[in-house]
């Protein structure tokens, strides 16, 4: 059941078609679209697990050799649409705790749901180069990003210079690019598999999807019309508010998948990379399922097809994990 008048029955499919004029693999555009919808949803939607909540925040990192898979172009196409959506706030291009305090203060707002006002401080961070955005040697910043992804309702930091800084309902959504060499040089072995890396979605590519010498020759006459409609649909998605529910069939499917996955994972727990990711897999799954549901409908219901597609797309990325960190 659709409650708003959107132009596309499935925004993600329409976006991938719109963006796939470059040489980047289509799955990169899929995840760029996921990050874009998440940037619109912000902390206005969630899945309530009683003891904690899942919110649709993502740390999407595109990994590949320089100039091969159009990482920057992929990010820019998505960011171009997201910047047109009212209410979406963007953070600094280089993040430190001090810079984020000011950005969170500027992004702070409240939304109304069922006659109650809920605070949130949502930021989207965009960077062609992950290294220019984040210093992985800054342990305080890495710990902050871990807590943001986990959906903490409040973050407090006490410093000698600025005293007690408090952020209400912080939320960060990231899209950035990097190379395997940068990961090898900047991501310590101890960080791989757990901590921040297990909370990231890594999309790896080292070959062109196709050869496109002139992108303008791939763009049709309806391009500006499609772009406008994509933005208008994002504006509708950005109005969604409240908890998602998981229907019974989807819950039954997930119970079976969860048991199968953990039985297989426990047999391979000597794999350092798998240990942390296995603990986060279900959260990645439901964050992605929220986006897939929002892409097609305003009902805020997660169905079995949402979970199946989310699982398929995540398994597609898992096959390349070792290549990213080798």
mmCIF file of N, CA and C in Angstrom, residues 23 64-71 179 208:
data_model
loop_
_atom_site.group_PDB
_atom_site.id
_atom_site.type_symbol
_atom_site.label_atom_id
_atom_site.label_comp_id
_atom_site.label_asym_id
_atom_site.label_seq_id
_atom_site.Cartn_x
_atom_site.Cartn_y
_atom_site.Cartn_z
ATOM 1 N N UNK A 23 31.332 3.843 -15.711
ATOM 2 C CA UNK A 23 31.957 2.525 -15.799
ATOM 3 C C UNK A 23 31.894 1.748 -14.490
ATOM 4 N N UNK A 64 38.841 0.414 -4.302
ATOM 5 C CA UNK A 64 39.344 -0.022 -5.597
ATOM 6 C C UNK A 64 40.580 0.761 -5.980
ATOM 7 N N UNK A 65 41.349 0.272 -6.934
ATOM 8 C CA UNK A 65 42.532 0.998 -7.404
ATOM 9 C C UNK A 65 42.129 2.360 -7.974
ATOM 10 N N UNK A 66 43.014 3.341 -7.949
ATOM 11 C CA UNK A 66 42.684 4.686 -8.447
ATOM 12 C C UNK A 66 42.248 4.654 -9.914
ATOM 13 N N UNK A 67 41.150 5.360 -10.209
ATOM 14 C CA UNK A 67 40.726 5.572 -11.583
ATOM 15 C C UNK A 67 40.075 4.407 -12.288
ATOM 16 N N UNK A 68 39.877 3.284 -11.600
ATOM 17 C CA UNK A 68 39.352 2.098 -12.287
ATOM 18 C C UNK A 68 37.833 2.025 -12.228
ATOM 19 N N UNK A 69 37.253 2.215 -11.048
ATOM 20 C CA UNK A 69 35.811 1.959 -10.891
ATOM 21 C C UNK A 69 35.014 3.225 -10.576
ATOM 22 N N UNK A 70 35.574 4.400 -10.835
ATOM 23 C CA UNK A 70 34.837 5.668 -10.713
ATOM 24 C C UNK A 70 34.216 5.847 -9.331
ATOM 25 N N UNK A 71 35.021 5.660 -8.293
ATOM 26 C CA UNK A 71 34.503 5.768 -6.921
ATOM 27 C C UNK A 71 33.954 7.172 -6.647
ATOM 28 N N UNK A 179 41.418 3.251 -1.397
ATOM 29 C CA UNK A 179 42.130 2.234 -2.165
ATOM 30 C C UNK A 179 42.591 1.111 -1.240
ATOM 31 N N UNK A 208 36.468 -2.479 -14.670
ATOM 32 C CA UNK A 208 35.385 -1.634 -15.162
ATOM 33 C C UNK A 208 34.198 -2.490 -15.565
#
